[in-house]
Tab-separated table of C-alpha atoms in Angstrom:
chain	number	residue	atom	x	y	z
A	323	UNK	CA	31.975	25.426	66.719
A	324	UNK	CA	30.283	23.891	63.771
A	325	UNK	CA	29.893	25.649	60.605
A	326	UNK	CA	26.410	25.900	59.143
A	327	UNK	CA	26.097	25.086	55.536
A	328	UNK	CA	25.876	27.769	53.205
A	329	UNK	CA	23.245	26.320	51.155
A	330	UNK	CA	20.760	25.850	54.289
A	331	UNK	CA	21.024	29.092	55.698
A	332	UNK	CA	20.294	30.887	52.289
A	333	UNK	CA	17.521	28.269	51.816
A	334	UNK	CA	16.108	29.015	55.129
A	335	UNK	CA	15.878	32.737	54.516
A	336	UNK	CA	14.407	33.056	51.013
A	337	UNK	CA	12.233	29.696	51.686
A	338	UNK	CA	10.620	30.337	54.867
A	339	UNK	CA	7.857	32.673	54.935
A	340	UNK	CA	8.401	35.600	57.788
A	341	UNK	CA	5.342	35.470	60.457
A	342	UNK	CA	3.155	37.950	61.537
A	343	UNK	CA	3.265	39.247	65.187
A	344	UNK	CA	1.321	37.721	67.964
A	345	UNK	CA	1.619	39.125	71.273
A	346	UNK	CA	1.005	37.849	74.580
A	347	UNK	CA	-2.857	38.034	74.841
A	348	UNK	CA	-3.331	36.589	71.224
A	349	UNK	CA	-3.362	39.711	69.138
A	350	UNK	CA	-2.143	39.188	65.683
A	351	UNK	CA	-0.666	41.563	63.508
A	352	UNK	CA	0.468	42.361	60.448
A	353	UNK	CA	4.669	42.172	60.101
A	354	UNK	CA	4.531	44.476	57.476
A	355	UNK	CA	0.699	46.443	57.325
A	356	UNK	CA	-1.097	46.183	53.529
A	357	UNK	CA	-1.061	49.448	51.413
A	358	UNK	CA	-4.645	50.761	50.019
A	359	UNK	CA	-3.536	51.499	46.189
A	360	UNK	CA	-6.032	53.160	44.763
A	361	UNK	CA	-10.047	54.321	44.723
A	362	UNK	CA	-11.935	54.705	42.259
A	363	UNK	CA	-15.610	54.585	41.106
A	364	UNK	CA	-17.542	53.703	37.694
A	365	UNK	CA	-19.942	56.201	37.858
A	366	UNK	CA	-19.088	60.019	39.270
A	367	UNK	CA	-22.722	61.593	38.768
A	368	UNK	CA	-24.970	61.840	41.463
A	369	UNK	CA	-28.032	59.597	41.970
A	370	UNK	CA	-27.328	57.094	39.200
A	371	UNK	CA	-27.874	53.584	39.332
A	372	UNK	CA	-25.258	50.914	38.341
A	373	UNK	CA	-21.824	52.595	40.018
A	374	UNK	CA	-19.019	50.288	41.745
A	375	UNK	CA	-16.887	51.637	44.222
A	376	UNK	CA	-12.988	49.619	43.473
A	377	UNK	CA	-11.115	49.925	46.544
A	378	UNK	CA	-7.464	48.623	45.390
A	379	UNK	CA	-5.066	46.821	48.257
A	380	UNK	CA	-1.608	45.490	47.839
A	381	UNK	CA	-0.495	43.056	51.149
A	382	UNK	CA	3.290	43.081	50.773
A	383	UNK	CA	4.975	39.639	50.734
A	384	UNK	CA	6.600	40.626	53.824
A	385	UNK	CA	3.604	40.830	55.351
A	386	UNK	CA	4.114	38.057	57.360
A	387	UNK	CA	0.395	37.169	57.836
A	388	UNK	CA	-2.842	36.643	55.380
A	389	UNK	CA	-5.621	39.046	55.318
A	390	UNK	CA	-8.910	38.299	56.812
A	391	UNK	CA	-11.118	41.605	56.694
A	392	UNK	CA	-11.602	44.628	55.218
A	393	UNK	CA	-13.857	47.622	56.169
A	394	UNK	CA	-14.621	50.528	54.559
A	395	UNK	CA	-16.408	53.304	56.527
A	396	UNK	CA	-17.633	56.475	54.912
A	397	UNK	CA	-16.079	59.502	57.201
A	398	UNK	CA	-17.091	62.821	55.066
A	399	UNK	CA	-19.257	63.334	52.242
A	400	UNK	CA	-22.951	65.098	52.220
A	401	UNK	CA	-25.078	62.091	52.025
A	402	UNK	CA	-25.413	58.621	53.246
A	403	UNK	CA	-24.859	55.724	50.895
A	404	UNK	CA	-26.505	52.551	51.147
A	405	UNK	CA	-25.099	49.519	49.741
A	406	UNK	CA	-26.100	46.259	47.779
A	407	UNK	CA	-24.197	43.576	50.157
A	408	UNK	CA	-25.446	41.022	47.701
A	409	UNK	CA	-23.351	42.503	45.067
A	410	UNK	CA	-19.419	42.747	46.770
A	411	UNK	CA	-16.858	41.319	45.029
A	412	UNK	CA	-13.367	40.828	45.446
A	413	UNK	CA	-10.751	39.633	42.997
A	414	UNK	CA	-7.210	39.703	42.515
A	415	UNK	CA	-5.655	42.551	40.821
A	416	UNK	CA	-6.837	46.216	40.257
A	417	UNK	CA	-10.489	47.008	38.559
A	418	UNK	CA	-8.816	47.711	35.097
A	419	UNK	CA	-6.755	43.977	35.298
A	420	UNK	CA	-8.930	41.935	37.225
A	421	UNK	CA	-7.543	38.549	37.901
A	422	UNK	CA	-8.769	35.622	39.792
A	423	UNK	CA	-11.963	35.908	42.060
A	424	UNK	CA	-12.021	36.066	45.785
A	425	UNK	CA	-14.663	34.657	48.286
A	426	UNK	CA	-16.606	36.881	50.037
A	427	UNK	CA	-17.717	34.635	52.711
A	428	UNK	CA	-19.409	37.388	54.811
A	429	UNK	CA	-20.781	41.288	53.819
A	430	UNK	CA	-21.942	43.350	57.292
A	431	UNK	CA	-23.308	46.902	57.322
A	432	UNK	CA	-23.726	49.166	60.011
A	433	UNK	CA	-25.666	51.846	59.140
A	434	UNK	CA	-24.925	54.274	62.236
A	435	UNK	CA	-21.136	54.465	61.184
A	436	UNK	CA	-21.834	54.038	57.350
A	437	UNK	CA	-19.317	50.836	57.655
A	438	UNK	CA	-18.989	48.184	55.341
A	439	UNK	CA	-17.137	45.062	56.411
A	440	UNK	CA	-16.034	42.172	54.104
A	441	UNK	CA	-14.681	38.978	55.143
A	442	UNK	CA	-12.659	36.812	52.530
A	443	UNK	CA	-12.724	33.187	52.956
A	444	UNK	CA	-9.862	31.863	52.205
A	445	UNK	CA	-7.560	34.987	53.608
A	446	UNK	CA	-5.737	36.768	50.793
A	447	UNK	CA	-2.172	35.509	51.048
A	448	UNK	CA	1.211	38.161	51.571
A	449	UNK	CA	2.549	39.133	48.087
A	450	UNK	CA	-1.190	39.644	46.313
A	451	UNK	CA	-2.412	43.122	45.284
A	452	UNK	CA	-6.585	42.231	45.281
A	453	UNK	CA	-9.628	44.767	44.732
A	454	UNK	CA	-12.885	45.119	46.298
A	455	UNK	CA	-16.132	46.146	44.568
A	456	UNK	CA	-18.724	47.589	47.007
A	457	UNK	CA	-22.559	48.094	44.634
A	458	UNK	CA	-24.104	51.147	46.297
A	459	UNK	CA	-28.278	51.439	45.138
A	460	UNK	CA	-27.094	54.505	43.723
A	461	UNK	CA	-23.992	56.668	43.614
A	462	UNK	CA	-24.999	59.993	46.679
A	463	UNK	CA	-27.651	62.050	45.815
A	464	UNK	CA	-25.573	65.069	46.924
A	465	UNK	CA	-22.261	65.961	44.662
A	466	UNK	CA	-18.877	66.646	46.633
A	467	UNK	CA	-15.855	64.908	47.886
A	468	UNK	CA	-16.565	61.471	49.782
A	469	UNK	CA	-13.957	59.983	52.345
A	470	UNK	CA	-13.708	56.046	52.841
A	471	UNK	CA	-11.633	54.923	55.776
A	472	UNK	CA	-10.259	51.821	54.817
A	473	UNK	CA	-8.796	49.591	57.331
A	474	UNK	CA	-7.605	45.678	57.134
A	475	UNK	CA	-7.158	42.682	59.255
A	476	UNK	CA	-5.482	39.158	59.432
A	477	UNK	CA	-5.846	36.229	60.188
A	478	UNK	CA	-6.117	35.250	64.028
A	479	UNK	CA	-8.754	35.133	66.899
A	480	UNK	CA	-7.524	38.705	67.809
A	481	UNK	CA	-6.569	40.856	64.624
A	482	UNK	CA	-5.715	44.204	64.941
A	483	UNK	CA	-7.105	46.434	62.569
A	484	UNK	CA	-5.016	48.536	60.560
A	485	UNK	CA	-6.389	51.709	59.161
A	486	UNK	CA	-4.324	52.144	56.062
A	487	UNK	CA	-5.580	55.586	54.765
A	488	UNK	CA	-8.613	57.523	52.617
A	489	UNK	CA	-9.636	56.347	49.653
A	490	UNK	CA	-11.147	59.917	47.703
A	491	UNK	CA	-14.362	59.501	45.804
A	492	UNK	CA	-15.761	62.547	44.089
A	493	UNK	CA	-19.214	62.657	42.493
A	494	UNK	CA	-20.631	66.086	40.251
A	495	UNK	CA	-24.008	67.479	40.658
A	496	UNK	CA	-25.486	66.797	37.010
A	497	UNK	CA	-27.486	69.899	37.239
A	498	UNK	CA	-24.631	71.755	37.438
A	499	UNK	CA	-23.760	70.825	33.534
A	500	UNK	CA	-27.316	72.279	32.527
A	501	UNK	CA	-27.132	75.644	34.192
């Protein structure tokens, strides 16, 4: 039996990137599913203009595969929000470090599940902690605590979606500071 060099095998492991998962019928997913970091908005008042909503990511380097999508879907909270697709941004690193822009090639809303999706074009690579900014018209009109699903992609023809937690939003009646 021949002996395999050293040198190649430890090249081989630290140089070639791990894969993501792809079953039978094309499904693609993640080796090792992103985290969601962190939530956090500008403005916690109710009906104000001007707010962003950061929704912070990290996708592991063992990942395995790059990230496509991203939707956010408002589960609990007293009022609807509408957003400003116009205005989503994504960049690398957290809303108080924000590094090098990302593409958002594509903003959908669906209004009957108060979902936001963003596609990022190109897909975020494993190994990159990256933020996006959703603009709502205005932050709720109603105070309370606000859920956001949050639930990511990759790459492929048939991604599975992984919902990766709550990201916890609260927002203060300002009439209850005058009382």
């Amino acid at each position: 039996m021949k002996k395999f060099p050293l040198f190649l095998l430890s090249f081989f492991l630290f140089v070639t990137p791990s894969l993501g998962i792809q079953t039978k019928d094309g499904t693609v997913y993640f080796a090792q599913p992103p985290r969601l970091v962190k939530a956090v908005t500008t403005r916690s008042d109710t009906y104000v203009w001007g707010a962003t909503y950061y929704f912070t990511l990290n996708l592991l380097p063992d990942a395995g595969v790059a990230l496509k999508q991203v939707t956010i879907r408002k589960t609990e909270g007293p009022d609807n929000i509408r957003y400003n697709p116009k205005k989503v941004i994504a960049f690398e690193g957290t809303h108080r470090d924000k590094g090098q822009e990302l593409i958002v090639e594509e903003v959908a809303i669906d209004k009957k599940t108060n979902t936001i999706s963003v596609i990022l074009n190109p897909p975020v690579p494993p190994g990159k902690t990256f933020t996006i900014g959703l603009r709502p018209v205005r932050t709720p009109r109603y105070g309370g605590i606000y859920l956001f699903g949050v639930t990511a992609f990759p790459v492929g023809e048939k991604p599975y979606g992984y919902f990766l937690g709550y990201g916890r939003l609260h927002f203060y009646d300002g009439s209850d500071s005058y009382d």
